[in-house]
Amino acid sequence: MTDNVCTQCGYEHTVIHRKYNGQRLCSSCFKKSIEAKVLKTIKKQKLVTKGDKVLVGLSGGKDSVALLKILNILKEKRIIELEAVTIDEGIAGYREEGVRIAVDVANELNVKHHIVSLNDRYNFTIDKIMKLEEKEEHPQNACTYCGVFRRQIFNQTAREVGATKLATGHNLDDETQSILMNYLEGNVNNMVRIGYKTEARDKRFTPKIKPLREIPEKEIGLYVLESGFEVHFDGCPYAHESFRMEIGDFLRKTTLQHPTIMYSTLNGFEKIKPSIKRDYMKNNTEKPNKTCIKCGEPSSQDICKSCSFIEKIHERLDMEE
C-alpha cells in the first residue's frame, strides 16, 4: 500500500495521516470519521437526550463551527433542537470577522442565532477595559474579564431560550492542557470538574457538554476546511503568554515523538478521576450558591464576580470623563 491510499476506501488521495493509529484517510472518509467519533462520544457519555434544546457557543472559530455542524446532524434527525449564541466582546479589528462568520454559518445550517454585545449588555467593551488597564501599575489581562462576562452571558442566554444543554467546542488539546495545568498547580477543585459534561450545581445553571473532547485540535481545523466552511483563525490580540500556552507548546512538541500522549493523558485521567473526586468531596463540602443581590444570578458571594467587575469598571470610566 502506498503512502497516499485511503485506509478505509482505497482512494488514491489522502488528506491526513493519523500517527496515533496509523490511519491514512481521504477527505470523505476523514470527515465521516470525525462525525462518527463525535456522535459516538455524545451517545456513550449521554451528553444529550431526545428532546434536548442545545445552545452552542458559536465564536466563528474552527471548534465552534465544527461543533455546530455536527450537532446539526442530530437536529436534522429531529433528535434535538439547536440554537447558537455569539458574544461580541467589542475588540476592534478582530471580533467583527468572527461575528460575520458565525452569522454566515448559522444561516447556512438554518440554525437560530443570537448575538449578544458586551457594549449593549454592560455599556462597555473589552477594548475600553484594556485602555483602563494600561494605566494600572499591575494590570489585569483581558481573559480575566472576558471569561467572567462570557460565562454569565452564556448562562443567561441559555436560560432565556430554554436550553437544556450548553455545548462548547473544547477539544482534546484543550482538555489535556487543563488536566496538566491543574495538576501542576495543585488545583484539585478545578481538576475534579474537568469532564465530558458539567452537571449544574444549581438549577439556575445550564449543564455544559463538550462533544469534541476526544478530537485533536489539528483535526478539527482540517475538518472545517474540508467541509468548505469559512472560519476565523486569527488569535485574540489580547492573548498573552500564559502557563496554558507553555503547556500547549509542551504537548505539541511531545506529540511529535509520542503521537498518543494526549489520548493517554485523557484516558488515564478519566480512570483516576472518580477516586480523586470521591476523596476530595469527602473533605470539601460545597456550599450552596447564594443569589447575587445585584443581578439575581447564582453566586458564591452576595455580589457575583461579574457585577463586582461591572461596578468597578463603571466607576473607573466615570472618573475618566
Short mmCIF file of C-alpha atoms in Angstrom, two decimals:
data_model
loop_
_atom_site.label_atom_id
_atom_site.label_comp_id
_atom_site.label_asym_id
_atom_site.label_seq_id
_atom_site.Cartn_x
_atom_site.Cartn_y
_atom_site.Cartn_z
CA MET A 1 0.00 0.00 0.00
CA THR A 2 1.39 3.43 -0.94
CA ASP A 3 1.58 6.36 1.41
CA ASN A 4 -1.26 8.13 -0.40
CA VAL A 5 -4.01 5.49 -0.34
CA CYS A 6 -7.01 5.81 1.99
CA THR A 7 -7.05 3.08 4.65
CA GLN A 8 -10.85 2.95 4.55
CA CYS A 9 -11.83 3.08 0.87
CA GLY A 10 -8.61 2.75 -1.14
CA TYR A 11 -8.97 6.14 -2.83
CA GLU A 12 -5.56 7.32 -4.02
CA HIS A 13 -5.53 10.73 -2.41
CA THR A 14 -5.37 11.27 1.33
CA VAL A 15 -5.62 14.42 3.42
CA ILE A 16 -4.34 13.09 6.75
CA HIS A 17 -2.05 10.52 8.30
CA ARG A 18 -3.08 9.81 11.89
CA LYS A 19 0.16 8.78 13.52
CA TYR A 20 -1.61 7.80 16.74
CA ASN A 21 -3.45 4.94 14.99
CA GLY A 22 -1.73 4.61 11.60
CA GLN A 23 -4.77 5.58 9.51
CA ARG A 24 -4.45 7.45 6.23
CA LEU A 25 -7.77 8.92 5.12
CA CYS A 26 -9.22 10.66 2.10
CA SER A 27 -11.33 13.78 2.60
CA SER A 28 -14.66 11.94 2.58
CA CYS A 29 -13.60 9.17 4.96
CA PHE A 30 -11.87 11.66 7.24
CA LYS A 31 -14.99 13.83 7.60
CA LYS A 32 -17.16 10.77 8.22
CA SER A 33 -14.72 9.54 10.88
CA ILE A 34 -14.84 12.85 12.76
CA GLU A 35 -18.63 12.96 12.71
CA ALA A 36 -18.90 9.30 13.74
CA LYS A 37 -16.46 9.76 16.62
CA VAL A 38 -18.23 12.85 17.98
CA LEU A 39 -21.67 11.25 17.68
CA LYS A 40 -20.32 8.13 19.41
CA THR A 41 -18.98 10.29 22.25
CA ILE A 42 -22.35 12.00 22.59
CA LYS A 43 -24.14 8.65 22.78
CA LYS A 44 -21.62 6.89 25.03
CA GLN A 45 -21.35 9.76 27.51
CA LYS A 46 -25.09 10.53 27.31
CA LEU A 47 -24.40 14.17 26.55
CA VAL A 48 -27.85 14.74 25.06
CA THR A 49 -31.19 13.01 25.18
CA LYS A 50 -34.04 13.15 22.70
CA GLY A 51 -35.89 16.44 23.02
CA ASP A 52 -32.97 18.43 24.45
CA LYS A 53 -32.58 22.02 23.32
CA VAL A 54 -28.85 22.60 22.86
CA LEU A 55 -27.32 26.07 22.77
CA VAL A 56 -23.90 26.24 21.10
CA GLY A 57 -21.39 28.95 21.97
CA LEU A 58 -20.51 29.99 18.40
CA SER A 59 -17.43 32.21 18.15
CA GLY A 60 -16.85 31.71 14.43
CA GLY A 61 -13.63 29.79 15.14
CA LYS A 62 -12.91 26.26 13.95
CA ASP A 63 -14.03 24.43 17.11
CA SER A 64 -17.43 26.06 17.45
CA VAL A 65 -18.14 25.87 13.71
CA ALA A 66 -17.30 22.14 13.66
CA LEU A 67 -19.43 21.59 16.77
CA LEU A 68 -22.45 23.34 15.27
CA LYS A 69 -22.14 21.41 12.00
CA ILE A 70 -22.00 18.03 13.74
CA LEU A 71 -24.79 18.80 16.22
CA ASN A 72 -26.86 19.93 13.24
CA ILE A 73 -26.88 16.26 12.16
CA LEU A 74 -28.88 15.50 15.31
CA LYS A 75 -31.12 18.50 14.69
CA GLU A 76 -31.91 17.32 11.16
CA LYS A 77 -32.81 13.89 12.56
CA ARG A 78 -35.17 15.68 14.98
CA ILE A 79 -33.32 14.30 17.99
CA ILE A 80 -32.52 17.73 19.44
CA GLU A 81 -33.41 21.37 18.98
CA LEU A 82 -30.42 23.56 18.21
CA GLU A 83 -29.63 27.25 18.62
CA ALA A 84 -26.39 29.24 18.76
CA VAL A 85 -25.16 32.33 20.58
CA THR A 86 -22.25 34.59 19.65
CA ILE A 87 -20.76 37.11 22.05
CA ASP A 88 -19.35 40.33 20.61
CA GLU A 89 -16.76 41.37 23.19
CA GLY A 90 -16.00 44.63 21.39
CA ILE A 91 -12.45 44.04 20.17
CA ALA A 92 -11.99 46.32 17.15
CA GLY A 93 -10.32 44.83 14.08
CA TYR A 94 -10.72 41.30 15.41
CA ARG A 95 -14.20 40.42 16.59
CA GLU A 96 -16.12 41.72 13.57
CA GLU A 97 -14.80 38.92 11.36
CA GLY A 98 -15.70 36.19 13.83
CA VAL A 99 -19.23 37.54 14.27
CA ARG A 100 -19.72 37.76 10.49
CA ILE A 101 -18.58 34.16 10.01
CA ALA A 102 -20.80 32.98 12.87
CA VAL A 103 -23.81 34.65 11.21
CA ASP A 104 -22.97 33.05 7.84
CA VAL A 105 -22.51 29.56 9.31
CA ALA A 106 -25.73 29.72 11.34
CA ASN A 107 -27.64 30.89 8.25
CA GLU A 108 -26.14 28.15 6.08
CA LEU A 109 -27.15 25.48 8.61
CA ASN A 110 -30.52 27.13 9.26
CA VAL A 111 -29.82 27.39 12.99
CA LYS A 112 -31.46 30.13 15.06
CA HIS A 113 -28.72 32.53 16.08
CA HIS A 114 -28.42 35.07 18.90
CA ILE A 115 -25.77 37.81 19.09
CA VAL A 116 -25.06 39.43 22.46
CA SER A 117 -22.86 42.52 22.60
CA LEU A 118 -20.93 43.41 25.74
CA ASN A 119 -21.49 47.06 24.88
CA ASP A 120 -25.26 46.58 24.70
CA ARG A 121 -25.38 44.42 27.82
CA TYR A 122 -22.92 46.25 30.08
CA ASN A 123 -22.24 49.57 28.32
CA PHE A 124 -18.52 48.90 27.84
CA THR A 125 -16.25 46.75 25.67
CA ILE A 126 -13.09 44.75 26.25
CA ASP A 127 -11.23 47.48 24.33
CA LYS A 128 -12.45 50.10 26.82
CA ILE A 129 -11.48 47.91 29.76
CA MET A 130 -7.98 47.34 28.42
CA LYS A 131 -7.44 51.07 27.91
CA LEU A 132 -8.17 51.47 31.61
CA GLU A 133 -5.83 48.60 32.49
CA GLU A 134 -2.96 50.17 30.52
CA LYS A 135 -2.81 52.89 33.18
CA GLU A 136 -2.57 50.45 36.08
CA GLU A 137 0.72 49.51 37.73
CA HIS A 138 -0.39 45.86 37.86
CA PRO A 139 -2.90 45.46 35.01
CA GLN A 140 -5.32 42.56 34.76
CA ASN A 141 -5.29 40.65 31.48
CA ALA A 142 -8.30 40.66 29.16
CA CYS A 143 -9.01 36.96 29.74
CA THR A 144 -9.79 37.65 33.41
CA TYR A 145 -12.69 39.92 32.46
CA CYS A 146 -13.73 38.16 29.27
CA GLY A 147 -14.10 34.76 30.91
CA VAL A 148 -16.35 36.08 33.68
CA PHE A 149 -18.63 38.04 31.35
CA ARG A 150 -18.84 35.26 28.78
CA ARG A 151 -19.85 32.68 31.40
CA GLN A 152 -22.61 34.94 32.68
CA ILE A 153 -23.93 35.73 29.18
CA PHE A 154 -23.86 32.08 28.11
CA ASN A 155 -25.80 31.02 31.19
CA GLN A 156 -28.30 33.88 30.92
CA THR A 157 -28.90 33.25 27.22
CA ALA A 158 -29.31 29.51 27.78
CA ARG A 159 -31.97 30.21 30.38
CA GLU A 160 -33.68 32.85 28.20
CA VAL A 161 -34.05 30.49 25.21
CA GLY A 162 -34.99 27.49 27.35
CA ALA A 163 -31.86 25.49 26.54
CA THR A 164 -31.37 22.25 28.47
CA LYS A 165 -27.68 21.92 27.49
CA LEU A 166 -24.93 24.42 26.70
CA ALA A 167 -22.36 23.00 24.26
CA THR A 168 -18.80 24.31 23.99
CA GLY A 169 -16.07 23.47 21.49
CA HIS A 170 -13.38 22.23 23.90
CA ASN A 171 -11.12 19.79 22.04
CA LEU A 172 -8.56 17.15 23.04
CA ASP A 173 -5.74 19.68 23.24
CA ASP A 174 -7.78 21.97 25.50
CA GLU A 175 -8.68 19.16 27.87
CA THR A 176 -5.19 17.70 28.22
CA GLN A 177 -3.84 21.20 28.82
CA SER A 178 -6.40 21.72 31.59
CA ILE A 179 -5.59 18.37 33.20
CA LEU A 180 -1.84 19.07 33.30
CA MET A 181 -2.24 22.72 34.33
CA ASN A 182 -4.49 21.96 37.28
CA TYR A 183 -2.35 19.02 38.39
CA LEU A 184 0.88 21.02 38.28
CA GLU A 185 -0.76 23.93 40.10
CA GLY A 186 -2.29 21.60 42.68
CA ASN A 187 -5.76 22.87 41.85
CA VAL A 188 -7.79 19.77 42.71
CA ASN A 189 -11.01 21.78 42.93
CA ASN A 190 -10.82 22.64 39.23
CA MET A 191 -9.38 19.29 38.23
CA VAL A 192 -12.33 17.25 39.51
CA ARG A 193 -14.67 19.40 37.40
CA ILE A 194 -12.95 18.54 34.11
CA GLY A 195 -15.09 16.16 32.10
CA TYR A 196 -17.42 15.45 29.19
CA LYS A 197 -20.22 17.25 30.97
CA THR A 198 -20.55 19.57 33.90
CA GLU A 199 -23.64 18.92 35.94
CA ALA A 200 -25.17 22.12 37.23
CA ARG A 201 -24.66 22.57 40.96
CA ASP A 202 -27.58 24.99 40.89
CA LYS A 203 -30.79 24.70 38.87
CA ARG A 204 -30.13 28.19 37.53
CA PHE A 205 -27.01 26.95 35.73
CA THR A 206 -27.46 25.09 32.45
CA PRO A 207 -25.44 21.83 32.24
CA LYS A 208 -22.43 22.15 29.90
CA ILE A 209 -21.28 19.49 27.45
CA LYS A 210 -18.07 19.01 25.43
CA PRO A 211 -18.79 16.75 22.42
CA LEU A 212 -15.40 17.48 20.74
CA ARG A 213 -13.39 16.41 23.76
CA GLU A 214 -11.72 13.44 22.01
CA ILE A 215 -10.83 15.26 18.76
CA PRO A 216 -7.34 16.78 18.31
CA GLU A 217 -7.26 20.49 17.50
CA LYS A 218 -5.50 19.99 14.16
CA GLU A 219 -8.16 17.53 13.01
CA ILE A 220 -10.93 19.99 13.83
CA GLY A 221 -9.21 22.62 11.70
CA LEU A 222 -8.88 20.17 8.82
CA TYR A 223 -12.50 19.04 9.22
CA VAL A 224 -13.97 22.53 8.80
CA LEU A 225 -11.70 23.29 5.84
CA GLU A 226 -12.56 20.01 4.09
CA SER A 227 -16.24 20.72 4.81
CA GLY A 228 -15.96 24.02 2.94
CA PHE A 229 -16.68 26.31 5.87
CA GLU A 230 -15.01 29.66 6.35
CA VAL A 231 -13.68 30.02 9.88
CA HIS A 232 -11.97 32.69 11.93
CA PHE A 233 -8.40 31.51 12.53
CA ASP A 234 -6.95 34.79 13.88
CA GLY A 235 -5.96 34.81 17.53
CA CYS A 236 -7.23 37.39 20.01
CA PRO A 237 -4.90 40.44 20.08
CA TYR A 238 -5.12 40.44 23.87
CA ALA A 239 -3.93 36.85 24.18
CA HIS A 240 -0.75 36.83 26.23
CA GLU A 241 1.95 34.38 27.13
CA SER A 242 0.46 32.17 29.80
CA PHE A 243 1.00 28.90 31.60
CA ARG A 244 -1.65 27.31 29.35
CA MET A 245 0.35 28.34 26.28
CA GLU A 246 3.51 26.82 27.75
CA ILE A 247 1.68 23.55 28.47
CA GLY A 248 0.21 23.63 24.95
CA ASP A 249 3.66 24.06 23.40
CA PHE A 250 4.99 21.20 25.53
CA LEU A 251 2.19 18.87 24.40
CA ARG A 252 2.57 19.76 20.73
CA LYS A 253 6.32 19.09 20.83
CA THR A 254 5.90 15.87 22.82
CA THR A 255 3.20 14.62 20.42
CA LEU A 256 5.70 14.70 17.55
CA GLN A 257 7.67 11.88 19.19
CA HIS A 258 4.81 10.32 21.16
CA PRO A 259 1.64 10.61 18.99
CA THR A 260 -0.66 9.00 21.57
CA ILE A 261 0.37 11.23 24.50
CA MET A 262 -2.79 13.37 24.60
CA TYR A 263 -5.12 10.38 24.39
CA SER A 264 -3.20 8.53 27.10
CA THR A 265 -3.30 11.63 29.32
CA LEU A 266 -7.06 11.98 28.87
CA ASN A 267 -7.79 8.27 29.31
CA GLY A 268 -5.54 7.98 32.35
CA PHE A 269 -7.22 10.96 33.97
CA GLU A 270 -10.68 9.51 33.34
CA LYS A 271 -9.63 6.32 35.17
CA ILE A 272 -8.38 8.07 38.31
CA LYS A 273 -10.88 10.94 38.37
CA PRO A 274 -13.68 9.07 40.25
CA SER A 275 -11.32 8.25 43.13
CA ILE A 276 -9.87 11.76 43.25
CA LYS A 277 -13.33 13.30 43.18
CA ARG A 278 -14.71 10.97 45.85
CA ASP A 279 -11.84 11.60 48.26
CA TYR A 280 -11.78 15.33 47.57
CA MET A 281 -15.51 15.79 48.08
CA LYS A 282 -15.35 13.92 51.41
CA ASN A 283 -13.25 16.71 52.86
CA ASN A 284 -14.55 19.65 50.83
CA THR A 285 -18.29 20.08 51.12
CA GLU A 286 -19.58 22.56 48.59
CA LYS A 287 -21.52 25.49 49.98
CA PRO A 288 -24.89 26.17 48.33
CA ASN A 289 -24.95 29.13 45.98
CA LYS A 290 -26.40 32.42 47.12
CA THR A 291 -28.20 34.85 44.84
CA CYS A 292 -26.36 37.96 43.67
CA ILE A 293 -28.14 40.97 45.17
CA LYS A 294 -27.49 42.99 42.01
CA CYS A 295 -28.35 40.70 39.08
CA GLY A 296 -30.11 37.74 40.67
CA GLU A 297 -27.65 35.21 39.23
CA PRO A 298 -26.27 32.33 41.34
CA SER A 299 -23.13 33.34 43.20
CA SER A 300 -20.88 32.12 45.99
CA GLN A 301 -20.84 35.69 47.32
CA ASP A 302 -23.50 38.35 47.94
CA ILE A 303 -22.30 40.13 44.79
CA CYS A 304 -21.20 37.94 41.88
CA LYS A 305 -17.84 38.37 40.17
CA SER A 306 -19.45 39.83 37.06
CA CYS A 307 -21.37 42.52 38.95
CA SER A 308 -18.29 43.31 41.03
CA PHE A 309 -16.30 43.88 37.83
CA ILE A 310 -19.12 45.90 36.24
CA GLU A 311 -19.38 48.24 39.23
CA LYS A 312 -15.63 48.88 39.38
CA ILE A 313 -15.32 49.35 35.60
CA HIS A 314 -18.12 51.94 35.53
CA GLU A 315 -16.54 53.79 38.45
CA ARG A 316 -13.24 53.96 36.56
CA LEU A 317 -14.94 55.00 33.31
CA ASP A 318 -16.81 57.79 35.14
CA MET A 319 -13.52 59.08 36.54
CA GLU A 320 -12.10 59.24 33.00
CA GLU A 321 -14.86 61.58 31.84
#
